[in-house]
Amino acid sequence: MIENYRASFLWGEYGFRDAFNLTQNWCSEIYMRLNQAPMVVMIENYRTGLIWKLFMRDPDIQNSLKKLNQESQKK
């Protein structure tokens, strides 16, 4: 059900809507401000660790960490 809303209901021309209620089929007319969007990411990362897990799974991050580890062992 949420997949149907994602494209047309919760996401608009300028990004995420500020508020919504799926049981009332209601969505705010205004959008999240730039300073609010990072808070959503931080809250999700605190709740589930998803952002950190996705970040650490990135191949560029993994390669960088390996290189850092090798450099630290040389010293």
PDB file of N, CA, C and O in Angstrom:
ATOM      1  N   MET A   1       0.814  -1.197   0.000  1.00  0.00           N
ATOM      2  CA  MET A   1       0.000   0.000   0.000  1.00  0.00           C
ATOM      3  C   MET A   1       0.858   1.263   0.000  1.00  0.00           C
ATOM      4  O   MET A   1       0.608   2.179  -0.762  1.00  0.00           O
ATOM      5  N   ILE A   2       1.895   1.287   0.850  1.00  0.00           N
ATOM      6  CA  ILE A   2       2.735   2.489   0.939  1.00  0.00           C
ATOM      7  C   ILE A   2       3.432   2.768  -0.380  1.00  0.00           C
ATOM      8  O   ILE A   2       3.685   3.907  -0.734  1.00  0.00           O
ATOM      9  N   GLU A   3       3.741   1.729  -1.157  1.00  0.00           N
ATOM     10  CA  GLU A   3       4.409   1.921  -2.441  1.00  0.00           C
ATOM     11  C   GLU A   3       3.574   2.785  -3.382  1.00  0.00           C
ATOM     12  O   GLU A   3       4.103   3.572  -4.143  1.00  0.00           O
ATOM     13  N   ASN A   4       2.260   2.623  -3.328  1.00  0.00           N
ATOM     14  CA  ASN A   4       1.380   3.427  -4.180  1.00  0.00           C
ATOM     15  C   ASN A   4       1.428   4.897  -3.813  1.00  0.00           C
ATOM     16  O   ASN A   4       1.318   5.765  -4.676  1.00  0.00           O
ATOM     17  N   TYR A   5       1.575   5.194  -2.532  1.00  0.00           N
ATOM     18  CA  TYR A   5       1.605   6.576  -2.075  1.00  0.00           C
ATOM     19  C   TYR A   5       2.947   7.240  -2.340  1.00  0.00           C
ATOM     20  O   TYR A   5       3.020   8.426  -2.557  1.00  0.00           O
ATOM     21  N   ARG A   6       3.998   6.461  -2.297  1.00  0.00           N
ATOM     22  CA  ARG A   6       5.343   7.013  -2.355  1.00  0.00           C
ATOM     23  C   ARG A   6       5.545   7.905  -3.579  1.00  0.00           C
ATOM     24  O   ARG A   6       6.088   8.988  -3.482  1.00  0.00           O
ATOM     25  N   ALA A   7       5.120   7.460  -4.739  1.00  0.00           N
ATOM     26  CA  ALA A   7       5.382   8.211  -5.967  1.00  0.00           C
ATOM     27  C   ALA A   7       4.529   9.470  -6.064  1.00  0.00           C
ATOM     28  O   ALA A   7       5.023  10.523  -6.429  1.00  0.00           O
ATOM     29  N   SER A   8       3.263   9.397  -5.711  1.00  0.00           N
ATOM     30  CA  SER A   8       2.387  10.525  -5.979  1.00  0.00           C
ATOM     31  C   SER A   8       1.927  11.287  -4.741  1.00  0.00           C
ATOM     32  O   SER A   8       1.556  12.439  -4.834  1.00  0.00           O
ATOM     33  N   PHE A   9       1.963  10.670  -3.610  1.00  0.00           N
ATOM     34  CA  PHE A   9       1.340  11.258  -2.428  1.00  0.00           C
ATOM     35  C   PHE A   9       2.359  11.893  -1.484  1.00  0.00           C
ATOM     36  O   PHE A   9       2.205  13.043  -1.096  1.00  0.00           O
ATOM     37  N   LEU A  10       3.384  11.161  -1.124  1.00  0.00           N
ATOM     38  CA  LEU A  10       4.354  11.652  -0.144  1.00  0.00           C
ATOM     39  C   LEU A  10       5.500  12.426  -0.763  1.00  0.00           C
ATOM     40  O   LEU A  10       6.159  13.196  -0.093  1.00  0.00           O
ATOM     41  N   TRP A  11       5.744  12.205  -2.026  1.00  0.00           N
ATOM     42  CA  TRP A  11       6.862  12.846  -2.711  1.00  0.00           C
ATOM     43  C   TRP A  11       6.289  13.780  -3.760  1.00  0.00           C
ATOM     44  O   TRP A  11       5.474  13.388  -4.577  1.00  0.00           O
ATOM     45  N   GLY A  12       6.734  15.031  -3.745  1.00  0.00           N
ATOM     46  CA  GLY A  12       6.220  15.995  -4.703  1.00  0.00           C
ATOM     47  C   GLY A  12       7.322  16.669  -5.475  1.00  0.00           C
ATOM     48  O   GLY A  12       8.479  16.233  -5.482  1.00  0.00           O
ATOM     49  N   GLU A  13       6.984  17.737  -6.100  1.00  0.00           N
ATOM     50  CA  GLU A  13       7.896  18.474  -6.961  1.00  0.00           C
ATOM     51  C   GLU A  13       9.176  18.900  -6.241  1.00  0.00           C
ATOM     52  O   GLU A  13      10.254  18.931  -6.826  1.00  0.00           O
ATOM     53  N   TYR A  14       9.060  19.231  -4.957  1.00  0.00           N
ATOM     54  CA  TYR A  14      10.214  19.736  -4.199  1.00  0.00           C
ATOM     55  C   TYR A  14      10.751  18.751  -3.173  1.00  0.00           C
ATOM     56  O   TYR A  14      11.545  19.102  -2.320  1.00  0.00           O
ATOM     57  N   GLY A  15      10.312  17.509  -3.211  1.00  0.00           N
ATOM     58  CA  GLY A  15      10.795  16.511  -2.266  1.00  0.00           C
ATOM     59  C   GLY A  15       9.685  15.968  -1.396  1.00  0.00           C
ATOM     60  O   GLY A  15       8.522  15.910  -1.798  1.00  0.00           O
ATOM     61  N   PHE A  16      10.051  15.572  -0.154  1.00  0.00           N
ATOM     62  CA  PHE A  16       9.079  14.989   0.770  1.00  0.00           C
ATOM     63  C   PHE A  16       8.102  16.040   1.292  1.00  0.00           C
ATOM     64  O   PHE A  16       8.477  17.183   1.551  1.00  0.00           O
ATOM     65  N   ARG A  17       6.881  15.601   1.492  1.00  0.00           N
ATOM     66  CA  ARG A  17       5.876  16.455   2.140  1.00  0.00           C
ATOM     67  C   ARG A  17       6.213  16.553   3.618  1.00  0.00           C
ATOM     68  O   ARG A  17       6.852  15.690   4.194  1.00  0.00           O
ATOM     69  N   ASP A  18       5.758  17.628   4.246  1.00  0.00           N
ATOM     70  CA  ASP A  18       6.090  17.877   5.641  1.00  0.00           C
ATOM     71  C   ASP A  18       5.380  16.922   6.592  1.00  0.00           C
ATOM     72  O   ASP A  18       5.934  16.542   7.615  1.00  0.00           O
ATOM     73  N   ALA A  19       4.152  16.533   6.266  1.00  0.00           N
ATOM     74  CA  ALA A  19       3.383  15.660   7.160  1.00  0.00           C
ATOM     75  C   ALA A  19       2.364  14.874   6.337  1.00  0.00           C
ATOM     76  O   ALA A  19       1.966  15.304   5.253  1.00  0.00           O
ATOM     77  N   PHE A  20       1.949  13.730   6.879  1.00  0.00           N
ATOM     78  CA  PHE A  20       0.934  12.929   6.197  1.00  0.00           C
ATOM     79  C   PHE A  20       0.220  12.040   7.197  1.00  0.00           C
ATOM     80  O   PHE A  20       0.699  11.796   8.295  1.00  0.00           O
ATOM     81  N   ASN A  21      -0.967  11.579   6.805  1.00  0.00           N
ATOM     82  CA  ASN A  21      -1.750  10.642   7.593  1.00  0.00           C
ATOM     83  C   ASN A  21      -2.406   9.679   6.608  1.00  0.00           C
ATOM     84  O   ASN A  21      -3.350  10.054   5.899  1.00  0.00           O
ATOM     85  N   LEU A  22      -1.907   8.468   6.540  1.00  0.00           N
ATOM     86  CA  LEU A  22      -2.419   7.505   5.567  1.00  0.00           C
ATOM     87  C   LEU A  22      -3.833   7.045   5.887  1.00  0.00           C
ATOM     88  O   LEU A  22      -4.600   6.740   4.979  1.00  0.00           O
ATOM     89  N   THR A  23      -4.201   7.008   7.169  1.00  0.00           N
ATOM     90  CA  THR A  23      -5.553   6.563   7.514  1.00  0.00           C
ATOM     91  C   THR A  23      -6.603   7.594   7.111  1.00  0.00           C
ATOM     92  O   THR A  23      -7.739   7.247   6.838  1.00  0.00           O
ATOM     93  N   GLN A  24      -6.221   8.857   7.076  1.00  0.00           N
ATOM     94  CA  GLN A  24      -7.136   9.926   6.660  1.00  0.00           C
ATOM     95  C   GLN A  24      -6.934  10.318   5.197  1.00  0.00           C
ATOM     96  O   GLN A  24      -7.605  11.219   4.703  1.00  0.00           O
ATOM     97  N   ASN A  25      -5.996   9.663   4.538  1.00  0.00           N
ATOM     98  CA  ASN A  25      -5.647   9.981   3.156  1.00  0.00           C
ATOM     99  C   ASN A  25      -5.349  11.482   3.000  1.00  0.00           C
ATOM    100  O   ASN A  25      -5.818  12.146   2.080  1.00  0.00           O
ATOM    101  N   TRP A  26      -4.546  11.980   3.923  1.00  0.00           N
ATOM    102  CA  TRP A  26      -4.230  13.411   3.961  1.00  0.00           C
ATOM    103  C   TRP A  26      -2.722  13.610   3.855  1.00  0.00           C
ATOM    104  O   TRP A  26      -1.945  12.823   4.385  1.00  0.00           O
ATOM    105  N   CYS A  27      -2.343  14.669   3.170  1.00  0.00           N
ATOM    106  CA  CYS A  27      -0.938  15.025   3.048  1.00  0.00           C
ATOM    107  C   CYS A  27      -0.814  16.542   3.080  1.00  0.00           C
ATOM    108  O   CYS A  27      -1.619  17.255   2.473  1.00  0.00           O
ATOM    109  N   SER A  28       0.183  17.028   3.788  1.00  0.00           N
ATOM    110  CA  SER A  28       0.416  18.464   3.905  1.00  0.00           C
ATOM    111  C   SER A  28       0.701  19.077   2.538  1.00  0.00           C
ATOM    112  O   SER A  28       1.293  18.435   1.661  1.00  0.00           O
ATOM    113  N   GLU A  29       0.327  20.307   2.375  1.00  0.00           N
ATOM    114  CA  GLU A  29       0.598  21.031   1.135  1.00  0.00           C
ATOM    115  C   GLU A  29       2.036  21.552   1.085  1.00  0.00           C
ATOM    116  O   GLU A  29       2.527  21.892   0.024  1.00  0.00           O
ATOM    117  N   ILE A  30       2.695  21.627   2.246  1.00  0.00           N
ATOM    118  CA  ILE A  30       4.048  22.172   2.277  1.00  0.00           C
ATOM    119  C   ILE A  30       5.079  21.046   2.264  1.00  0.00           C
ATOM    120  O   ILE A  30       4.763  19.895   2.527  1.00  0.00           O
ATOM    121  N   TYR A  31       6.295  21.395   1.962  1.00  0.00           N
ATOM    122  CA  TYR A  31       7.383  20.428   1.865  1.00  0.00           C
ATOM    123  C   TYR A  31       8.339  20.595   3.033  1.00  0.00           C
ATOM    124  O   TYR A  31       8.385  21.637   3.672  1.00  0.00           O
ATOM    125  N   MET A  32       9.125  19.549   3.287  1.00  0.00           N
ATOM    126  CA  MET A  32      10.169  19.642   4.313  1.00  0.00           C
ATOM    127  C   MET A  32      11.196  20.673   3.885  1.00  0.00           C
ATOM    128  O   MET A  32      11.549  20.763   2.722  1.00  0.00           O
ATOM    129  N   ARG A  33      11.689  21.418   4.854  1.00  0.00           N
ATOM    130  CA  ARG A  33      12.749  22.381   4.557  1.00  0.00           C
ATOM    131  C   ARG A  33      14.092  21.677   4.542  1.00  0.00           C
ATOM    132  O   ARG A  33      14.251  20.579   5.044  1.00  0.00           O
ATOM    133  N   LEU A  34      15.059  22.347   3.975  1.00  0.00           N
ATOM    134  CA  LEU A  34      16.395  21.757   3.877  1.00  0.00           C
ATOM    135  C   LEU A  34      16.962  21.368   5.238  1.00  0.00           C
ATOM    136  O   LEU A  34      17.662  20.380   5.366  1.00  0.00           O
ATOM    137  N   ASN A  35      16.656  22.155   6.263  1.00  0.00           N
ATOM    138  CA  ASN A  35      17.221  21.840   7.579  1.00  0.00           C
ATOM    139  C   ASN A  35      16.475  20.706   8.281  1.00  0.00           C
ATOM    140  O   ASN A  35      16.955  20.182   9.271  1.00  0.00           O
ATOM    141  N   GLN A  36      15.312  20.313   7.782  1.00  0.00           N
ATOM    142  CA  GLN A  36      14.564  19.218   8.404  1.00  0.00           C
ATOM    143  C   GLN A  36      14.935  17.859   7.816  1.00  0.00           C
ATOM    144  O   GLN A  36      14.922  16.862   8.519  1.00  0.00           O
ATOM    145  N   ALA A  37      15.229  17.819   6.543  1.00  0.00           N
ATOM    146  CA  ALA A  37      15.482  16.542   5.879  1.00  0.00           C
ATOM    147  C   ALA A  37      16.625  15.753   6.531  1.00  0.00           C
ATOM    148  O   ALA A  37      16.499  14.539   6.717  1.00  0.00           O
ATOM    149  N   PRO A  38      17.750  16.378   6.898  1.00  0.00           N
ATOM    150  CA  PRO A  38      18.810  15.593   7.546  1.00  0.00           C
ATOM    151  C   PRO A  38      18.370  14.973   8.871  1.00  0.00           C
ATOM    152  O   PRO A  38      18.867  13.916   9.246  1.00  0.00           O
ATOM    153  N   MET A  39      17.420  15.603   9.552  1.00  0.00           N
ATOM    154  CA  MET A  39      16.940  15.036  10.817  1.00  0.00           C
ATOM    155  C   MET A  39      16.251  13.703  10.593  1.00  0.00           C
ATOM    156  O   MET A  39      16.375  12.785  11.404  1.00  0.00           O
ATOM    157  N   VAL A  40      15.526  13.572   9.495  1.00  0.00           N
ATOM    158  CA  VAL A  40      14.859  12.304   9.179  1.00  0.00           C
ATOM    159  C   VAL A  40      15.896  11.204   9.006  1.00  0.00           C
ATOM    160  O   VAL A  40      15.733  10.089   9.508  1.00  0.00           O
ATOM    161  N   VAL A  41      16.980  11.519   8.325  1.00  0.00           N
ATOM    162  CA  VAL A  41      18.051  10.544   8.117  1.00  0.00           C
ATOM    163  C   VAL A  41      18.688  10.175   9.457  1.00  0.00           C
ATOM    164  O   VAL A  41      18.947   8.999   9.731  1.00  0.00           O
ATOM    165  N   MET A  42      18.933  11.166  10.301  1.00  0.00           N
ATOM    166  CA  MET A  42      19.549  10.889  11.600  1.00  0.00           C
ATOM    167  C   MET A  42      18.641  10.047  12.492  1.00  0.00           C
ATOM    168  O   MET A  42      19.114   9.140  13.181  1.00  0.00           O
ATOM    169  N   ILE A  43      17.355  10.322  12.460  1.00  0.00           N
ATOM    170  CA  ILE A  43      16.406   9.545  13.271  1.00  0.00           C
ATOM    171  C   ILE A  43      16.381   8.092  12.800  1.00  0.00           C
ATOM    172  O   ILE A  43      16.417   7.159  13.609  1.00  0.00           O
ATOM    173  N   GLU A  44      16.328   7.897  11.483  1.00  0.00           N
ATOM    174  CA  GLU A  44      16.321   6.526  10.955  1.00  0.00           C
ATOM    175  C   GLU A  44      17.611   5.798  11.302  1.00  0.00           C
ATOM    176  O   GLU A  44      17.590   4.619  11.654  1.00  0.00           O
ATOM    177  N   ASN A  45      18.726   6.490  11.220  1.00  0.00           N
ATOM    178  CA  ASN A  45      19.995   5.854  11.570  1.00  0.00           C
ATOM    179  C   ASN A  45      20.025   5.486  13.053  1.00  0.00           C
ATOM    180  O   ASN A  45      20.516   4.412  13.415  1.00  0.00           O
ATOM    181  N   TYR A  46      19.483   6.330  13.903  1.00  0.00           N
ATOM    182  CA  TYR A  46      19.422   6.031  15.338  1.00  0.00           C
ATOM    183  C   TYR A  46      18.519   4.824  15.594  1.00  0.00           C
ATOM    184  O   TYR A  46      18.858   3.935  16.367  1.00  0.00           O
ATOM    185  N   ARG A  47      17.382   4.788  14.916  1.00  0.00           N
ATOM    186  CA  ARG A  47      16.412   3.705  15.135  1.00  0.00           C
ATOM    187  C   ARG A  47      16.930   2.351  14.664  1.00  0.00           C
ATOM    188  O   ARG A  47      16.798   1.355  15.370  1.00  0.00           O
ATOM    189  N   THR A  48      17.489   2.294  13.453  1.00  0.00           N
ATOM    190  CA  THR A  48      17.794   1.000  12.847  1.00  0.00           C
ATOM    191  C   THR A  48      19.250   0.805  12.454  1.00  0.00           C
ATOM    192  O   THR A  48      19.645  -0.319  12.162  1.00  0.00           O
ATOM    193  N   GLY A  49      20.015   1.889  12.379  1.00  0.00           N
ATOM    194  CA  GLY A  49      21.386   1.790  11.905  1.00  0.00           C
ATOM    195  C   GLY A  49      21.472   1.618  10.406  1.00  0.00           C
ATOM    196  O   GLY A  49      22.540   1.338   9.863  1.00  0.00           O
ATOM    197  N   LEU A  50      20.357   1.789   9.700  1.00  0.00           N
ATOM    198  CA  LEU A  50      20.317   1.541   8.260  1.00  0.00           C
ATOM    199  C   LEU A  50      21.299   2.409   7.484  1.00  0.00           C
ATOM    200  O   LEU A  50      22.009   1.918   6.604  1.00  0.00           O
ATOM    201  N   ILE A  51      21.371   3.683   7.802  1.00  0.00           N
ATOM    202  CA  ILE A  51      22.236   4.587   7.050  1.00  0.00           C
ATOM    203  C   ILE A  51      23.698   4.169   7.203  1.00  0.00           C
ATOM    204  O   ILE A  51      24.449   4.125   6.226  1.00  0.00           O
ATOM    205  N   TRP A  52      24.097   3.846   8.422  1.00  0.00           N
ATOM    206  CA  TRP A  52      25.469   3.416   8.670  1.00  0.00           C
ATOM    207  C   TRP A  52      25.777   2.122   7.918  1.00  0.00           C
ATOM    208  O   TRP A  52      26.828   1.971   7.309  1.00  0.00           O
ATOM    209  N   LYS A  53      24.838   1.177   7.947  1.00  0.00           N
ATOM    210  CA  LYS A  53      25.038  -0.094   7.256  1.00  0.00           C
ATOM    211  C   LYS A  53      25.185   0.119   5.752  1.00  0.00           C
ATOM    212  O   LYS A  53      26.060  -0.475   5.115  1.00  0.00           O
ATOM    213  N   LEU A  54      24.344   0.962   5.179  1.00  0.00           N
ATOM    214  CA  LEU A  54      24.435   1.245   3.746  1.00  0.00           C
ATOM    215  C   LEU A  54      25.745   1.952   3.409  1.00  0.00           C
ATOM    216  O   LEU A  54      26.391   1.649   2.403  1.00  0.00           O
ATOM    217  N   PHE A  55      26.148   2.885   4.254  1.00  0.00           N
ATOM    218  CA  PHE A  55      27.395   3.611   4.052  1.00  0.00           C
ATOM    219  C   PHE A  55      28.583   2.660   4.078  1.00  0.00           C
ATOM    220  O   PHE A  55      29.449   2.692   3.205  1.00  0.00           O
ATOM    221  N   MET A  56      28.614   1.789   5.072  1.00  0.00           N
ATOM    222  CA  MET A  56      29.742   0.876   5.226  1.00  0.00           C
ATOM    223  C   MET A  56      29.766  -0.208   4.154  1.00  0.00           C
ATOM    224  O   MET A  56      30.798  -0.799   3.898  1.00  0.00           O
ATOM    225  N   ARG A  57      28.656  -0.470   3.501  1.00  0.00           N
ATOM    226  CA  ARG A  57      28.592  -1.465   2.432  1.00  0.00           C
ATOM    227  C   ARG A  57      29.114  -0.920   1.099  1.00  0.00           C
ATOM    228  O   ARG A  57      29.390  -1.680   0.187  1.00  0.00           O
ATOM    229  N   ASP A  58      29.237   0.374   0.989  1.00  0.00           N
ATOM    230  CA  ASP A  58      29.683   0.995  -0.265  1.00  0.00           C
ATOM    231  C   ASP A  58      31.113   0.569  -0.590  1.00  0.00           C
ATOM    232  O   ASP A  58      31.996   0.646   0.254  1.00  0.00           O
ATOM    233  N   PRO A  59      31.356   0.134  -1.824  1.00  0.00           N
ATOM    234  CA  PRO A  59      32.699  -0.338  -2.198  1.00  0.00           C
ATOM    235  C   PRO A  59      33.785   0.733  -2.034  1.00  0.00           C
ATOM    236  O   PRO A  59      34.908   0.409  -1.631  1.00  0.00           O
ATOM    237  N   ASP A  60      33.494   1.968  -2.337  1.00  0.00           N
ATOM    238  CA  ASP A  60      34.494   3.033  -2.180  1.00  0.00           C
ATOM    239  C   ASP A  60      34.890   3.213  -0.716  1.00  0.00           C
ATOM    240  O   ASP A  60      36.061   3.420  -0.406  1.00  0.00           O
ATOM    241  N   ILE A  61      33.933   3.121   0.172  1.00  0.00           N
ATOM    242  CA  ILE A  61      34.216   3.252   1.609  1.00  0.00           C
ATOM    243  C   ILE A  61      35.043   2.064   2.074  1.00  0.00           C
ATOM    244  O   ILE A  61      36.028   2.224   2.806  1.00  0.00           O
ATOM    245  N   GLN A  62      34.676   0.871   1.649  1.00  0.00           N
ATOM    246  CA  GLN A  62      35.431  -0.320   2.047  1.00  0.00           C
ATOM    247  C   GLN A  62      36.878  -0.240   1.570  1.00  0.00           C
ATOM    248  O   GLN A  62      37.805  -0.542   2.325  1.00  0.00           O
ATOM    249  N   ASN A  63      37.087   0.175   0.321  1.00  0.00           N
ATOM    250  CA  ASN A  63      38.451   0.310  -0.206  1.00  0.00           C
ATOM    251  C   ASN A  63      39.244   1.368   0.556  1.00  0.00           C
ATOM    252  O   ASN A  63      40.425   1.171   0.854  1.00  0.00           O
ATOM    253  N   SER A  64      38.609   2.472   0.871  1.00  0.00           N
ATOM    254  CA  SER A  64      39.288   3.537   1.619  1.00  0.00           C
ATOM    255  C   SER A  64      39.704   3.068   2.999  1.00  0.00           C
ATOM    256  O   SER A  64      40.814   3.360   3.462  1.00  0.00           O
ATOM    257  N   LEU A  65      38.818   2.333   3.666  1.00  0.00           N
ATOM    258  CA  LEU A  65      39.149   1.830   5.005  1.00  0.00           C
ATOM    259  C   LEU A  65      40.302   0.826   4.954  1.00  0.00           C
ATOM    260  O   LEU A  65      41.158   0.821   5.840  1.00  0.00           O
ATOM    261  N   LYS A  66      40.316  -0.005   3.917  1.00  0.00           N
ATOM    262  CA  LYS A  66      41.431  -0.948   3.763  1.00  0.00           C
ATOM    263  C   LYS A  66      42.743  -0.196   3.573  1.00  0.00           C
ATOM    264  O   LYS A  66      43.769  -0.548   4.162  1.00  0.00           O
ATOM    265  N   LYS A  67      42.730   0.840   2.753  1.00  0.00           N
ATOM    266  CA  LYS A  67      43.935   1.636   2.516  1.00  0.00           C
ATOM    267  C   LYS A  67      44.384   2.343   3.787  1.00  0.00           C
ATOM    268  O   LYS A  67      45.576   2.397   4.089  1.00  0.00           O
ATOM    269  N   LEU A  68      43.441   2.880   4.537  1.00  0.00           N
ATOM    270  CA  LEU A  68      43.786   3.530   5.807  1.00  0.00           C
ATOM    271  C   LEU A  68      44.410   2.542   6.779  1.00  0.00           C
ATOM    272  O   LEU A  68      45.377   2.867   7.472  1.00  0.00           O
ATOM    273  N   ASN A  69      43.866   1.358   6.842  1.00  0.00           N
ATOM    274  CA  ASN A  69      44.402   0.338   7.736  1.00  0.00           C
ATOM    275  C   ASN A  69      45.812  -0.049   7.329  1.00  0.00           C
ATOM    276  O   ASN A  69      46.695  -0.217   8.178  1.00  0.00           O
ATOM    277  N   GLN A  70      46.071  -0.186   6.045  1.00  0.00           N
ATOM    278  CA  GLN A  70      47.400  -0.530   5.575  1.00  0.00           C
ATOM    279  C   GLN A  70      48.399   0.592   5.896  1.00  0.00           C
ATOM    280  O   GLN A  70      49.515   0.329   6.310  1.00  0.00           O
ATOM    281  N   GLU A  71      47.969   1.825   5.718  1.00  0.00           N
ATOM    282  CA  GLU A  71      48.845   2.967   6.005  1.00  0.00           C
ATOM    283  C   GLU A  71      49.174   3.038   7.499  1.00  0.00           C
ATOM    284  O   GLU A  71      50.296   3.339   7.881  1.00  0.00           O
ATOM    285  N   SER A  72      48.185   2.781   8.343  1.00  0.00           N
ATOM    286  CA  SER A  72      48.420   2.861   9.783  1.00  0.00           C
ATOM    287  C   SER A  72      49.355   1.746  10.255  1.00  0.00           C
ATOM    288  O   SER A  72      50.084   1.903  11.243  1.00  0.00           O
ATOM    289  N   GLN A  73      49.348   0.608   9.574  1.00  0.00           N
ATOM    290  CA  GLN A  73      50.218  -0.507   9.969  1.00  0.00           C
ATOM    291  C   GLN A  73      51.660  -0.267   9.533  1.00  0.00           C
ATOM    292  O   GLN A  73      52.580  -0.837  10.105  1.00  0.00           O
ATOM    293  N   LYS A  74      51.878   0.584   8.537  1.00  0.00           N
ATOM    294  CA  LYS A  74      53.229   0.894   8.067  1.00  0.00           C
ATOM    295  C   LYS A  74      53.986   1.756   9.071  1.00  0.00           C
ATOM    296  O   LYS A  74      55.184   1.726   9.140  1.00  0.00           O
ATOM    297  N   LYS A  75      53.284   2.527   9.844  1.00  0.00           N
ATOM    298  CA  LYS A  75      53.929   3.472  10.766  1.00  0.00           C
ATOM    299  C   LYS A  75      54.334   2.844  12.057  1.00  0.00           C
ATOM    300  O   LYS A  75      54.048   1.906  12.549  1.00  0.00           O
TER     301      LYS A  75
END
